[in-house]
Short mmCIF file of C-alpha atoms and ligand atoms in Angstrom, two decimals:
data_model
loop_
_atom_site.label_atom_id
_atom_site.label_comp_id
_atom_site.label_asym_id
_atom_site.label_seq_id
_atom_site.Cartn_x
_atom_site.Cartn_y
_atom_site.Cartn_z
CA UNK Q 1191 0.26 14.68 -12.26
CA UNK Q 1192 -0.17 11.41 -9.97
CA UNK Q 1193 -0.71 8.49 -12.28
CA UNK Q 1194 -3.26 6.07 -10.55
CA UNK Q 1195 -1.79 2.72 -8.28
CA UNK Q 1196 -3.88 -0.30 -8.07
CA UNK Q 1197 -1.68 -2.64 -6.08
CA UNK Q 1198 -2.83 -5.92 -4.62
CA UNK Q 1199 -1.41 -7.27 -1.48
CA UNK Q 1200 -2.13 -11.28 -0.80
CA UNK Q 1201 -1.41 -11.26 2.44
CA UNK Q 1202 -0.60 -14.54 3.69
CA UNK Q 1203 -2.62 -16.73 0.77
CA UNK Q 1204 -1.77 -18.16 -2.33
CA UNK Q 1205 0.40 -20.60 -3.67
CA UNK Q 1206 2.36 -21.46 -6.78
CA UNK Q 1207 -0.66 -22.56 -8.12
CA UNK Q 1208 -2.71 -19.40 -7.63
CA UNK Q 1209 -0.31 -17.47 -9.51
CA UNK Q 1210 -1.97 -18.28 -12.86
CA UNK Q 1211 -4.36 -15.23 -11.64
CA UNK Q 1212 -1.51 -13.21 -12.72
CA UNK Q 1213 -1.65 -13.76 -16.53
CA UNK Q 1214 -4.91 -11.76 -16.38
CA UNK Q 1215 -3.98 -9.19 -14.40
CA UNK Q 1216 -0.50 -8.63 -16.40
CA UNK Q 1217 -2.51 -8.88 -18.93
CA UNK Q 1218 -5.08 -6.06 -17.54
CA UNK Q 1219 -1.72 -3.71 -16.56
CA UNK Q 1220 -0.21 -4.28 -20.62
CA UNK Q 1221 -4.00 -3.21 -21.77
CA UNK Q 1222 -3.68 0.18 -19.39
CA UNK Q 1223 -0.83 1.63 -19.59
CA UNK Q 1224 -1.99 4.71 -17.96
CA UNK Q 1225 -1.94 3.58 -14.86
CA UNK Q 1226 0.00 1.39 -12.39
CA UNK Q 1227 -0.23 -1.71 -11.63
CA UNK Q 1228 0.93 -3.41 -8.60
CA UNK Q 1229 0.67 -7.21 -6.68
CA UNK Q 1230 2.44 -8.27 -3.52
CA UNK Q 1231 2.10 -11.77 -2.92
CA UNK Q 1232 4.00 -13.85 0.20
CA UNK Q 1233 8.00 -13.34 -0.25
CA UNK Q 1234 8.22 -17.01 -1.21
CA UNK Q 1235 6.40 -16.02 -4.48
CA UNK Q 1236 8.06 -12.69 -5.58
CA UNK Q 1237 10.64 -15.03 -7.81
CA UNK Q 1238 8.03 -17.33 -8.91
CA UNK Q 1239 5.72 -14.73 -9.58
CA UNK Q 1240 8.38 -12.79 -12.09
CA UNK Q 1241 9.08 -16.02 -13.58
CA UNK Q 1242 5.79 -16.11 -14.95
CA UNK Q 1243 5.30 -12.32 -15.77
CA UNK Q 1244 8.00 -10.49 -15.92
CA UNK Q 1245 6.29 -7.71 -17.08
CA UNK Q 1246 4.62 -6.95 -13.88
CA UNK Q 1247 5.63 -5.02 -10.90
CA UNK Q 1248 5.62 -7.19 -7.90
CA UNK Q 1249 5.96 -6.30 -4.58
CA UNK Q 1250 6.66 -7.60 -0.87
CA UNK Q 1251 4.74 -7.07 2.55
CA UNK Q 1252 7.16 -6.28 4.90
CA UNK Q 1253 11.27 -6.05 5.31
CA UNK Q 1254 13.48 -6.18 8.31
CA UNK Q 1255 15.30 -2.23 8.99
CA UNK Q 1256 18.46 -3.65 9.25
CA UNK Q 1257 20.67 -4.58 5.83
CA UNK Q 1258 21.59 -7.73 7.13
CA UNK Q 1259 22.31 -9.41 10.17
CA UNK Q 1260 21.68 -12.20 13.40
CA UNK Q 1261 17.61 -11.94 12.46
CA UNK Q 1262 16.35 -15.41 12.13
CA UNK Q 1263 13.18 -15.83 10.00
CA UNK Q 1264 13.23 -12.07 8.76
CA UNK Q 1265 14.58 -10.78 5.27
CA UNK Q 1266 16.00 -7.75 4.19
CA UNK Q 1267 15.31 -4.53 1.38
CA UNK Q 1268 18.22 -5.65 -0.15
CA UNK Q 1269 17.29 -9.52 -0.47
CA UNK Q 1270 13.90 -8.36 -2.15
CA UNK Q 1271 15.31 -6.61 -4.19
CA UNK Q 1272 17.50 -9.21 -5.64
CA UNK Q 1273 14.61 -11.41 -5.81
CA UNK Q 1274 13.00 -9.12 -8.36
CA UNK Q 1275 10.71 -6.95 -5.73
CA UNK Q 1276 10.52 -3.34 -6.31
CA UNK Q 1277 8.29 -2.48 -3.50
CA UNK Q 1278 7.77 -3.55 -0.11
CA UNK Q 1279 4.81 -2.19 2.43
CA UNK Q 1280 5.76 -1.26 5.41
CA UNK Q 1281 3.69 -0.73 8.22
CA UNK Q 1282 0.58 -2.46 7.08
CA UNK Q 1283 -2.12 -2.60 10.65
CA UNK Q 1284 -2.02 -6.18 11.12
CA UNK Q 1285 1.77 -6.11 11.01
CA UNK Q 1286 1.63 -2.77 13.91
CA UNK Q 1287 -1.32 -4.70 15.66
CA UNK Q 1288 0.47 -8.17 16.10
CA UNK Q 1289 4.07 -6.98 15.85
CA UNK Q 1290 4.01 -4.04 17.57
CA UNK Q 1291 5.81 -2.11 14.96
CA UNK Q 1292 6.29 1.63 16.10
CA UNK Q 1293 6.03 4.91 13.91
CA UNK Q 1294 9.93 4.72 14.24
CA UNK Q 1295 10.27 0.94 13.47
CA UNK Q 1296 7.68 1.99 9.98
CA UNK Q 1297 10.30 4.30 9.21
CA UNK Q 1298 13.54 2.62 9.87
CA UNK Q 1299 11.75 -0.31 7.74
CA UNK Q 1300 10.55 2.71 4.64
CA UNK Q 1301 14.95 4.49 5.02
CA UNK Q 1302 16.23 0.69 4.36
CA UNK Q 1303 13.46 0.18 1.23
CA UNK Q 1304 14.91 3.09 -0.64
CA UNK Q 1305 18.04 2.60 0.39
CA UNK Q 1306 17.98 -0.71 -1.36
CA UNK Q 1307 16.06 0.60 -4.38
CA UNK Q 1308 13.05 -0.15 -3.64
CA UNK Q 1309 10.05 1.51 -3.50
CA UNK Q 1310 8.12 2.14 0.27
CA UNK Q 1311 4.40 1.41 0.59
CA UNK Q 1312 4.02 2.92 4.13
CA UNK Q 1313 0.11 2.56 5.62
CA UNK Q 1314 -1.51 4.41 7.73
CA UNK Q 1315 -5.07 4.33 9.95
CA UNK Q 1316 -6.92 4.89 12.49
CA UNK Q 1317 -9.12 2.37 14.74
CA UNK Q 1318 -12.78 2.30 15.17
CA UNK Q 1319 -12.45 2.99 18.41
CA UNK Q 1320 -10.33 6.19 17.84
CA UNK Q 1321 -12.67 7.28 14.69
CA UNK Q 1322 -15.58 7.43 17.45
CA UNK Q 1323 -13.39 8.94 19.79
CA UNK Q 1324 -13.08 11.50 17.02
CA UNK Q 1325 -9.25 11.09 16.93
CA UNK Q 1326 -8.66 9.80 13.43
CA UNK Q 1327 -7.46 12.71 11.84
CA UNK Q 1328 -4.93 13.18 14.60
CA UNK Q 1329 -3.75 9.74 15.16
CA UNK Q 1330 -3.33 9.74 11.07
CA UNK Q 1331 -1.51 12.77 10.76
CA UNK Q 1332 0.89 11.71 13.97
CA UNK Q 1333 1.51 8.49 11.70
CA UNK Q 1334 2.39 10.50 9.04
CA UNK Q 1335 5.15 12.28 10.82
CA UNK Q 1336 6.09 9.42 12.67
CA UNK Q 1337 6.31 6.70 9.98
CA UNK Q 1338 7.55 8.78 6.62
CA UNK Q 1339 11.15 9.59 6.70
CA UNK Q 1340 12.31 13.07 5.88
CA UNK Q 1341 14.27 12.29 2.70
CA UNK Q 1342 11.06 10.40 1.22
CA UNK Q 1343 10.61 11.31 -2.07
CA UNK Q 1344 7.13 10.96 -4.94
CA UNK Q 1345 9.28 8.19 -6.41
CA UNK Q 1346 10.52 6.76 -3.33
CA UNK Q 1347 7.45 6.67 -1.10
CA UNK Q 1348 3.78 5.96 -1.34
CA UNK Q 1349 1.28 6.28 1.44
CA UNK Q 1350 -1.97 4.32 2.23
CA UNK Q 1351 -4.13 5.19 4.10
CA UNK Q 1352 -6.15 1.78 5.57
CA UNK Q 1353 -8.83 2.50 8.06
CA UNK Q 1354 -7.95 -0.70 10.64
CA UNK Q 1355 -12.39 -1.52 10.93
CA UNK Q 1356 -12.51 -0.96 7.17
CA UNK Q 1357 -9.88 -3.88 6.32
CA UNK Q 1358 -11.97 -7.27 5.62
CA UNK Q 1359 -15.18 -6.13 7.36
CA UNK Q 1360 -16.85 -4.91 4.07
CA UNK Q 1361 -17.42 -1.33 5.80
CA UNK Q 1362 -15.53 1.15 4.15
CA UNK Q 1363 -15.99 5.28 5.45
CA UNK Q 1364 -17.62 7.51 3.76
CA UNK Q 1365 -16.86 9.40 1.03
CA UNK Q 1366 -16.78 12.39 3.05
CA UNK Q 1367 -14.43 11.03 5.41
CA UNK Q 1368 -12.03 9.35 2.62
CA UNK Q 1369 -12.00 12.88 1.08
CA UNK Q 1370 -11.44 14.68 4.61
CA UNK Q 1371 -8.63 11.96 5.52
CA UNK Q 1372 -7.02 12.31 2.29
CA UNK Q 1373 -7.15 16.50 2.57
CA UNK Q 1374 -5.33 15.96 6.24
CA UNK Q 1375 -2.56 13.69 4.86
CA UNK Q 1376 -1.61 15.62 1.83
CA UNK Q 1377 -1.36 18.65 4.40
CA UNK Q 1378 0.67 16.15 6.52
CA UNK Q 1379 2.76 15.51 3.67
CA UNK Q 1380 3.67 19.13 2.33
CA UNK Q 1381 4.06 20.11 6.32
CA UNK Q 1382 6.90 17.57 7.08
CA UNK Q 1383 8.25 17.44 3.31
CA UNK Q 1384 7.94 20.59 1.37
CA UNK Q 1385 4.73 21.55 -0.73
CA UNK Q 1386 6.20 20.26 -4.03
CA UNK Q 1387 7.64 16.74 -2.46
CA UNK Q 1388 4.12 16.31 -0.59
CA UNK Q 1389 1.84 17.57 -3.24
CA UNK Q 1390 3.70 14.60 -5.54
CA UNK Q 1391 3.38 12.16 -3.58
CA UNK Q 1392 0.78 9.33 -4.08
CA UNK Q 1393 -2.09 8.67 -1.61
CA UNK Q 1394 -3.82 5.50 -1.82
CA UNK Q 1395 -7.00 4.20 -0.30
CA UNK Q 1396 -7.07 0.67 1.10
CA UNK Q 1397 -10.25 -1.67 2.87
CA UNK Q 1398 -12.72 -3.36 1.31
CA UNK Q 1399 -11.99 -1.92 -1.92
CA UNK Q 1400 -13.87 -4.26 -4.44
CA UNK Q 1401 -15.22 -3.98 -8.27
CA UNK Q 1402 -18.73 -2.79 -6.75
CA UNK Q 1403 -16.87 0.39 -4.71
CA UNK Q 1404 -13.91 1.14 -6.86
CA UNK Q 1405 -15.15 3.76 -9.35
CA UNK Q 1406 -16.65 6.25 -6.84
CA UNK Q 1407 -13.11 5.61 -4.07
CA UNK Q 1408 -11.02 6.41 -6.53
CA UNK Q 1409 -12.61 9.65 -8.24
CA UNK Q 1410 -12.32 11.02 -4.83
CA UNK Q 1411 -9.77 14.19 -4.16
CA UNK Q 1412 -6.14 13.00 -3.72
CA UNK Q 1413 -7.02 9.21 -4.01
CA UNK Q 1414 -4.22 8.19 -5.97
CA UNK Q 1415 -5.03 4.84 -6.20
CA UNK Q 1416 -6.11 1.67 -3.99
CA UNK Q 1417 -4.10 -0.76 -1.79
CA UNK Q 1418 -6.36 -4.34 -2.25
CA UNK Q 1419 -6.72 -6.92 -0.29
CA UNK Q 1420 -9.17 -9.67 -0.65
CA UNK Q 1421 -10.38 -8.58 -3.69
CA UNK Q 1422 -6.63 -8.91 -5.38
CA UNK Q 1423 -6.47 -12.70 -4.77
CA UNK Q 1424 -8.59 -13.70 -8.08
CA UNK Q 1425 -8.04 -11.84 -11.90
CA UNK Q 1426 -11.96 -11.63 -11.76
CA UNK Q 1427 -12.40 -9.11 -8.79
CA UNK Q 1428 -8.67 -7.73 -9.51
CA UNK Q 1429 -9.30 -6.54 -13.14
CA UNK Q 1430 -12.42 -5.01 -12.92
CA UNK Q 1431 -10.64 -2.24 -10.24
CA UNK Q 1432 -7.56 -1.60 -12.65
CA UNK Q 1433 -10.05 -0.82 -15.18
CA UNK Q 1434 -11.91 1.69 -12.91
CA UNK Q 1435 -9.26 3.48 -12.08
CA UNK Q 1436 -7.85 3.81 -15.62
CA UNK Q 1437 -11.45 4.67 -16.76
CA UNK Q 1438 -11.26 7.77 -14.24
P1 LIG I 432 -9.22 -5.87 2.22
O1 LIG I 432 -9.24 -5.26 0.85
O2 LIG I 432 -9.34 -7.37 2.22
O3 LIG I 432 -10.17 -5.16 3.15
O4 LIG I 432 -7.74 -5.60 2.81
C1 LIG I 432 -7.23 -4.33 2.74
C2 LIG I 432 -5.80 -4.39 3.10
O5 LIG I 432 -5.43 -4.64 4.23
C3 LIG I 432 -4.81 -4.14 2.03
O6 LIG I 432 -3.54 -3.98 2.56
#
């Protein structure tokens, strides 16, 4: 049984100020406790954030692989972790796009998560151009090899699966294809990890997800749960989606 994630991930907005969305959605989490629950703001605001709901599971964006080291500007699993985080995503499309992080650089990143305790979020998707190439199931499943270590584990890892033209455009595939895409990465999963690791693990669906689309994404096959973006920044588009999900 794969109890549902909603996680929210800020991206780089918000401010001390904005965290006063959280009461709401803490608030949403406490009233549904069948489901997850889930917000990464910016790494500045994973203390603050705690501060003013402990209750809630926050979350980072990204970590450096290494534990520590000559890395100016980055921060390690480990320093999240003491900061309160107890997951981090790794590999998120705009981080592969403008950092060129590798399959291999995803997974270095998801081995140093768990092996600070932590929880990996590791994303996965395909471009538009290689969707209309007709590659997307491919270039998904090669991710899936490539970016999930071997010892990952259903407590351990998490996958998303963001379609790169779906993120902030509004578009979102079909329900066909979210079904079909999900299908091809449990199979990924139970290939490179064993049926009952892969089968355990959680799938979630990320881009565009809002209040209006939420119900019918997340009654689909092996959608385990949605990765947010825009609509996570404000209680009053965040709340609505936890409550789909734990209404499914
Ligand atoms: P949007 O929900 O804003 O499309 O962003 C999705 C995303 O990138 C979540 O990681």
């Amino acid at each position: 049984m794969r109890r549902k994630l909603i996680a929210g991930n800020w991206k780089m907005y918000g401010d001390r100020a904005h965290l006063a969305e959280l009461d709401a959605i803490a608030e949403a989490a406490r009233a549904n406790p069948g489901i997850d629950v889930l917000v990464c703001p910016p790494s500045v605001l994973i203390a603050p954030a705690l501060a003013r709901q402990p209750g809630l599971a926050i979350g980072a964006q990204n970590c450096h692989d290494a534990p520590e080291g000559p890395y100016t500007g980055s921060v390690s699993a480990a320093m999240l972790r003491e900061c309160g985080a107890t997951h981090v995503i790794v590999g998120h499309s705009e981080r592969r796009a403008a950092q060129h992080e590798t399959d291999a650089k995803v997974r270095a990143k998801s081995k140093s998560a768990i092996a600070a305790g932590m929880v990996a979020l590791v994303c996965v998707g395909e471009t538009e151009a290689e969707r209309r190439a007709g590659e997307a199931e491919d270039i998904v499943t090669g991710q899936i090899f490539g970016s999930v270590t071997k010892y990952a584990q259903p407590d351990t890892v998490i996958v998303s699966y963001e379609p790169v033209w779906a993120i902030g455009s509004g578009l979102t595939p079909s329900i066909e294809e979210v079904r079909s895409m999900h299908a091809t990465i449990r199979a990924a999963l139970c290939s490179k990890l064993g049926e009952a690791i892969g089968s355990a693990i959680r799938i979630l669906y990320g881009g565009s997800v809002s209040a209006a689309n939420a119900s019918e994404l997340l009654a689909i096959e092996n959608v385990d749960g949605a990765l947010v973006g825009r609509a996570s920044l404000t209680a009053a588009q965040f709340v609505p989606i936890i409550e789909a999900a734990a209404a499914i």
